[in-house]
mmCIF file of C-alpha atoms in Angstrom:
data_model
loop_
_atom_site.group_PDB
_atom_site.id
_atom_site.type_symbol
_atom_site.label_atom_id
_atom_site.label_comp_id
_atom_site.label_asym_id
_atom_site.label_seq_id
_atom_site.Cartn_x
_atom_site.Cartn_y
_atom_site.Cartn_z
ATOM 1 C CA UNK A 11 97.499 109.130 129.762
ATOM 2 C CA UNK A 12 100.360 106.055 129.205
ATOM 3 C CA UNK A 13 103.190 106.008 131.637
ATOM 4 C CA UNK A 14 105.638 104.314 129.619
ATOM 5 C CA UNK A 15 109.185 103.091 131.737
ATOM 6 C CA UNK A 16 112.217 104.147 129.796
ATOM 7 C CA UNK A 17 114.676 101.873 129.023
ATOM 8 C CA UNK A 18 118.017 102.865 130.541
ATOM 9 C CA UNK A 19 120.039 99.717 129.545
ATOM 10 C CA UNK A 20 118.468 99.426 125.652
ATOM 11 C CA UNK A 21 120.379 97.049 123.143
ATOM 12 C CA UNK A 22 122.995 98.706 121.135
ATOM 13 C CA UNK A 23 123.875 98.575 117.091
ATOM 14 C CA UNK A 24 127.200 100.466 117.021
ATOM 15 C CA UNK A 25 126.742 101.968 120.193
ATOM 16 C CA UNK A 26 123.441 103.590 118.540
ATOM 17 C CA UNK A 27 120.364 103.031 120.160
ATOM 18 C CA UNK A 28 117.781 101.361 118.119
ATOM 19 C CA UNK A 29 113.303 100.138 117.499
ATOM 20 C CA UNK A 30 112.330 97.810 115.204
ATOM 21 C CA UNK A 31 109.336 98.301 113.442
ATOM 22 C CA UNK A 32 106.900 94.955 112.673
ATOM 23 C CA UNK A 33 103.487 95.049 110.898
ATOM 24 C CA UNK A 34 100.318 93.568 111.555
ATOM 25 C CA UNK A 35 97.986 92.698 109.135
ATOM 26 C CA UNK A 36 94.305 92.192 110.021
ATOM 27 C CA UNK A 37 93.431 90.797 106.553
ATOM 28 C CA UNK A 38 89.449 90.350 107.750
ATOM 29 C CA UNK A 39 87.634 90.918 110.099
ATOM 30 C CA UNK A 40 84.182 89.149 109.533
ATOM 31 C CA UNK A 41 82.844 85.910 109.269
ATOM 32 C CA UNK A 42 86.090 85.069 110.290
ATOM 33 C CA UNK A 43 89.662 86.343 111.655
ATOM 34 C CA UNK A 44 92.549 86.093 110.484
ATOM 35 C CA UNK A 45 95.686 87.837 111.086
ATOM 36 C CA UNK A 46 99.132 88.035 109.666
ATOM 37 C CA UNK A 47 102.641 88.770 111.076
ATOM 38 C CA UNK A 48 105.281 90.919 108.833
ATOM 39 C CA UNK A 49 108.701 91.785 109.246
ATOM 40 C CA UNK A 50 109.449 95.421 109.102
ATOM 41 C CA UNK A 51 112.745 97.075 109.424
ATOM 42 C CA UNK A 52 115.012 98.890 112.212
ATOM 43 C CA UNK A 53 115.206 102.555 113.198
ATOM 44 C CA UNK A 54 118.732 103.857 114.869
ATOM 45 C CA UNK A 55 119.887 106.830 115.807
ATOM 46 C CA UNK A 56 122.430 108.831 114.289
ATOM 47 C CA UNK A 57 123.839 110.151 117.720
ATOM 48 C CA UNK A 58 125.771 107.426 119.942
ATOM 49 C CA UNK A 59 124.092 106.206 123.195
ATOM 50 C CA UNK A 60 124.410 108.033 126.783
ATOM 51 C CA UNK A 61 122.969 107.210 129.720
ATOM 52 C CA UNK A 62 124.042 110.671 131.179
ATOM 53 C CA UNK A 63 121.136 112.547 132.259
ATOM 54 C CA UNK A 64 122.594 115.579 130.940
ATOM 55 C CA UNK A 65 121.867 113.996 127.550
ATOM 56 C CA UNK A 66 118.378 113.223 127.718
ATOM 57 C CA UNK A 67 117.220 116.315 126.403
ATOM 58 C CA UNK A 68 119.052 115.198 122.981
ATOM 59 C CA UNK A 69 116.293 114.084 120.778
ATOM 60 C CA UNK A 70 118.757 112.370 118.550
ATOM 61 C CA UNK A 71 120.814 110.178 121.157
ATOM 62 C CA UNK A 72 117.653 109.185 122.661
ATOM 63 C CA UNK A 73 114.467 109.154 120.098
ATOM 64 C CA UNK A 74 115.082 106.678 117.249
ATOM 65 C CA UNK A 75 111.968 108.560 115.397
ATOM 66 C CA UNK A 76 112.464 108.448 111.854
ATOM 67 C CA UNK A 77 111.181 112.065 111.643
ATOM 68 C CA UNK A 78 113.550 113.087 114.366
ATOM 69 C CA UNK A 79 116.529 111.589 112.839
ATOM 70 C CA UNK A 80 115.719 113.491 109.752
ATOM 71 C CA UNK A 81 117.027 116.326 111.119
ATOM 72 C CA UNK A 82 120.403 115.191 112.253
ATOM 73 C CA UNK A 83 122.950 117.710 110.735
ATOM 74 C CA UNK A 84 124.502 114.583 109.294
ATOM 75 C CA UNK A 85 121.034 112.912 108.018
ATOM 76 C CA UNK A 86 122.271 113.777 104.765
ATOM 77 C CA UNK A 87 125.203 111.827 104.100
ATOM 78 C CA UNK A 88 124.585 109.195 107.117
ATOM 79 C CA UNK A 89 120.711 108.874 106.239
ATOM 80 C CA UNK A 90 120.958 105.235 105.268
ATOM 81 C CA UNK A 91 121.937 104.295 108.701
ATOM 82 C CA UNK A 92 119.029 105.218 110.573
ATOM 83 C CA UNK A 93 117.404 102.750 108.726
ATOM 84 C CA UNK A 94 118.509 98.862 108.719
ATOM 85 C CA UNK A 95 117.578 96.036 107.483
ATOM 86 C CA UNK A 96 116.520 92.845 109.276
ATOM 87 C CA UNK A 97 119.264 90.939 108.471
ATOM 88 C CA UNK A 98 121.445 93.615 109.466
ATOM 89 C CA UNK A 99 120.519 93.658 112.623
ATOM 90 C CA UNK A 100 121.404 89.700 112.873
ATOM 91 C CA UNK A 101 124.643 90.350 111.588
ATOM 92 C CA UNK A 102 125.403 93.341 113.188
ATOM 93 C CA UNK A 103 124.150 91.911 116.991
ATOM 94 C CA UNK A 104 126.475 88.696 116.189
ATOM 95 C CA UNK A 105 129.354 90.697 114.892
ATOM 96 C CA UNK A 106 129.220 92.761 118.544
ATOM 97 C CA UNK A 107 128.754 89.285 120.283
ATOM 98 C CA UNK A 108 125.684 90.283 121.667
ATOM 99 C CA UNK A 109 124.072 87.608 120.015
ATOM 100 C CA UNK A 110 124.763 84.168 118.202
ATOM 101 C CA UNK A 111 123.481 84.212 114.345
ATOM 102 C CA UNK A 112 120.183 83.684 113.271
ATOM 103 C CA UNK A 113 118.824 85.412 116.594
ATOM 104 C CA UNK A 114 116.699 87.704 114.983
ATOM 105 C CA UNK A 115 114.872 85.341 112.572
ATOM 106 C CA UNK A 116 114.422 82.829 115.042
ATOM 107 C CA UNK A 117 114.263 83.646 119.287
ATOM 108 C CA UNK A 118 113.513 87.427 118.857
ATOM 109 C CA UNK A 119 111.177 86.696 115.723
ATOM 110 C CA UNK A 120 108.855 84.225 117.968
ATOM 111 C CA UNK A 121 108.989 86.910 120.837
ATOM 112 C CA UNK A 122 107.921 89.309 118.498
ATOM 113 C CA UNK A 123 104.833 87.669 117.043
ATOM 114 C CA UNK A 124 103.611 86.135 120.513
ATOM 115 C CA UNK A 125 103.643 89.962 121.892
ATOM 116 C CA UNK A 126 101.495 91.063 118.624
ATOM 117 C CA UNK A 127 98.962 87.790 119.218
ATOM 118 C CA UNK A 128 98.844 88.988 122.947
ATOM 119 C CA UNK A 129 97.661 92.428 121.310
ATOM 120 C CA UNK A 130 95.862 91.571 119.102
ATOM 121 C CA UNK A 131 93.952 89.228 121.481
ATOM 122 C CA UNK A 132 93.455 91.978 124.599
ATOM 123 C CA UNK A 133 92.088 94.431 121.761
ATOM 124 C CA UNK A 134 89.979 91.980 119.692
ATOM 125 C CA UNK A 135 86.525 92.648 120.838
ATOM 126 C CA UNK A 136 86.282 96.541 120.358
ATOM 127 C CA UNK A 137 87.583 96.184 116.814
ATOM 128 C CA UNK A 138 84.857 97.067 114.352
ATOM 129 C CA UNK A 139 84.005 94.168 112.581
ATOM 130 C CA UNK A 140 82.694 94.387 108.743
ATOM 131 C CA UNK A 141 82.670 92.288 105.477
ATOM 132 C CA UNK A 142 85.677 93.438 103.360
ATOM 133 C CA UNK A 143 87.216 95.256 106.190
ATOM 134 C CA UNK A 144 91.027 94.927 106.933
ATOM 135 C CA UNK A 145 93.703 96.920 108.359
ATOM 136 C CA UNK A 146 97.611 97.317 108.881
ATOM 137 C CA UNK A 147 99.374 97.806 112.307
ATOM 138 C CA UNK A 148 102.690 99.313 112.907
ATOM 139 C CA UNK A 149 104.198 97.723 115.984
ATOM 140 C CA UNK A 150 107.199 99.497 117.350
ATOM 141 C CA UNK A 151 109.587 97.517 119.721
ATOM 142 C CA UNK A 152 112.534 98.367 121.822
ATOM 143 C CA UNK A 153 114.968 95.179 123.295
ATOM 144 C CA UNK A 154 117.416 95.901 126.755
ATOM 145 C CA UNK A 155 120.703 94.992 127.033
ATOM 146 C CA UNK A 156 119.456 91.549 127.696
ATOM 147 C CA UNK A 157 118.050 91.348 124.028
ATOM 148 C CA UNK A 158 114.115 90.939 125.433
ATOM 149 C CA UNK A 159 111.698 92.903 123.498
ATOM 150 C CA UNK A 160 109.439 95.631 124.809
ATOM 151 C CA UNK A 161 106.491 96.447 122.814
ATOM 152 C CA UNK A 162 106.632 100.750 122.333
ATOM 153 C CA UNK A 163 103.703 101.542 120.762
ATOM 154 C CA UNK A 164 101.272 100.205 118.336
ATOM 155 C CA UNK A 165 100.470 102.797 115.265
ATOM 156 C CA UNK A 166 96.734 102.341 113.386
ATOM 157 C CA UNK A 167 97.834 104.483 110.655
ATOM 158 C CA UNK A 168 101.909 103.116 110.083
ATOM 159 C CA UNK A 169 103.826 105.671 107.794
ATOM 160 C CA UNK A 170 104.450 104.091 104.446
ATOM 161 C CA UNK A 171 106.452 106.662 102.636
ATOM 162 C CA UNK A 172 109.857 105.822 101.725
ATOM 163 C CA UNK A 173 113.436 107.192 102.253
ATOM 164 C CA UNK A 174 116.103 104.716 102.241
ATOM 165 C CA UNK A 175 117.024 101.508 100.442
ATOM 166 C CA UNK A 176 116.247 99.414 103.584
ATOM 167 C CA UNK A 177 112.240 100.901 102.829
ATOM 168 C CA UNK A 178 112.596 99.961 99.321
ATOM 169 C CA UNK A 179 112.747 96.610 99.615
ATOM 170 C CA UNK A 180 110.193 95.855 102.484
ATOM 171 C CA UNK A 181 107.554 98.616 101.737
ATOM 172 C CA UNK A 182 105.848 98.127 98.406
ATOM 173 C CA UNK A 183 105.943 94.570 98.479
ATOM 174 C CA UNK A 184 104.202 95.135 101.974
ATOM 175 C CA UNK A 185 101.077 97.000 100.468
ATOM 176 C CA UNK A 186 101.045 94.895 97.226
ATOM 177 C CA UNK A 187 100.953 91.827 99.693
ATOM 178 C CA UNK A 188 98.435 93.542 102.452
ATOM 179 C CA UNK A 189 95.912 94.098 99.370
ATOM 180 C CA UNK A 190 96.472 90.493 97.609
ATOM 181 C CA UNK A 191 95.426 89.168 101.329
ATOM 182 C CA UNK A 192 92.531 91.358 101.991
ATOM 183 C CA UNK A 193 91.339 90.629 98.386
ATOM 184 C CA UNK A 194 91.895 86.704 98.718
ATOM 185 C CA UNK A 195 90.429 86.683 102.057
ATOM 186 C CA UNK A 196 87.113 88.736 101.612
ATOM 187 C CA UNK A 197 86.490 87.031 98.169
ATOM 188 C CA UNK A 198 85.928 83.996 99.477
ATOM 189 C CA UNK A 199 89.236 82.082 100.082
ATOM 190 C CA UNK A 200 88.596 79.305 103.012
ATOM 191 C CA UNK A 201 91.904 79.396 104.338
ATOM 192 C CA UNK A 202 95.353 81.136 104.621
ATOM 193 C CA UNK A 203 97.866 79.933 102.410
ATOM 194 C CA UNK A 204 95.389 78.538 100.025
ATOM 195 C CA UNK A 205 96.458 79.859 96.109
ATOM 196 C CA UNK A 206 98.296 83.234 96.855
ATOM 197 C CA UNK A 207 101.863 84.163 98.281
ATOM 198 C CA UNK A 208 101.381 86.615 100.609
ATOM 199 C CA UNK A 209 99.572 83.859 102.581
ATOM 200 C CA UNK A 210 101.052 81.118 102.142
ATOM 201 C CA UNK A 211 104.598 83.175 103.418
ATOM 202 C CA UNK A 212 102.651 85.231 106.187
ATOM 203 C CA UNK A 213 103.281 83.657 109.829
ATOM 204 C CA UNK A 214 99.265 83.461 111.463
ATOM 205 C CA UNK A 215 99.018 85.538 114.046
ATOM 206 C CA UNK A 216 95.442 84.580 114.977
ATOM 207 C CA UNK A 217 92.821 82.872 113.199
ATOM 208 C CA UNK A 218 89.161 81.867 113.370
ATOM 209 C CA UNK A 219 88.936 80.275 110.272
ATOM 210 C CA UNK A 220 87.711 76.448 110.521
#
């Protein structure tokens, strides 16, 4: 069992509470590692926020599931604001003054990727390691009030099916970009960013390449 400390004080978008999703790319595994950091996108709610404990049996104030918020009565017509963008959420956090601009491609971007090295790290020697193997990581993350990132949940098997615009944009160019690596990389290629873009425009995560 996890015992996971809820968040009572989470980081607002509209008075919605919000995750953002981040991927992980282990683009080999053997001779060498090397690992990749992706952007994802944000998941909000379609409920606003309480912190009233009479609420907290309301899936949809308090779960920012995708497949929860799909069953808002207003999914229908609001659908395309459970899922942001990114850049929305830099706008958005320094249109509420919550945050100055460029915070989310910047500070919260290097918290983000030193919290997936630190996983990748504690897990690294029980992953199966094979010639030609690779594999993508969903990383879920909450931030408080005080804009600090909690890592939710890590997902072995992320859900790639798509349902807004926001997924449009970052998903197939996600698995055409996971493949390009994991074929560079097992075929030979020395190091990343050598030839190919997904490589040369994917932050290292971790790397035993010499």
């Amino acid at each position: 069992f996890i015992v996971q400390r809820y968040i009572a004080q989470p980081a607002l978008l509209g008075g919605r509470k919000f995750d953002i999703r981040c991927y992980v790319l282990i683009a080999a595994t053997k001779p060498h590692w090397v690992v990749l950091f992706r952007d994802g996108y944000v998941r909000a709610s379609l409920s606003a926020y309480s912190s009233d404990p009479d609420t907290l049996a309301d899936r949809f104030v308090h779960l920012t599931n995708a497949g929860v918020q799909k069953k808002h009565a207003d999914y229908a017509h609001r659908g395309e604001e459970s899922i942001r963008s990114m850049a929305d959420l830099d706008v958005t956090l320094a249109a509420q003054g919550d945050a100055p601009p460029g915070f989310v491609t910047g500070e919260l971007r290097t918290k983000l990727m030193t919290i997936s090295r630190e996983v990748f790290e504690a897990a690294s020697e029980r992953l199966l390691r094979r010639k030609g193997l690779f594999e993508l990581l969903g990383l879920d993350f909450m931030l408080d009030a005080n804009l600090n990132p909690w890592l939710l949940e890590v997902n072995s098997n992320p859900a790639l099916w798509i349902h807004s615009q926001t997924q449009r944009e970052v998903l197939p160019s996600l698995v055409a970009d996971t493949l390009d690596a994991a074929v560079q990389l097992n075929a030979g290629a020395r190091t990343p960013g050598h030839g190919s873009t997904p490589l040369a425009s994917a932050p290292l995560l971790a790397s035993s390449l010499e």
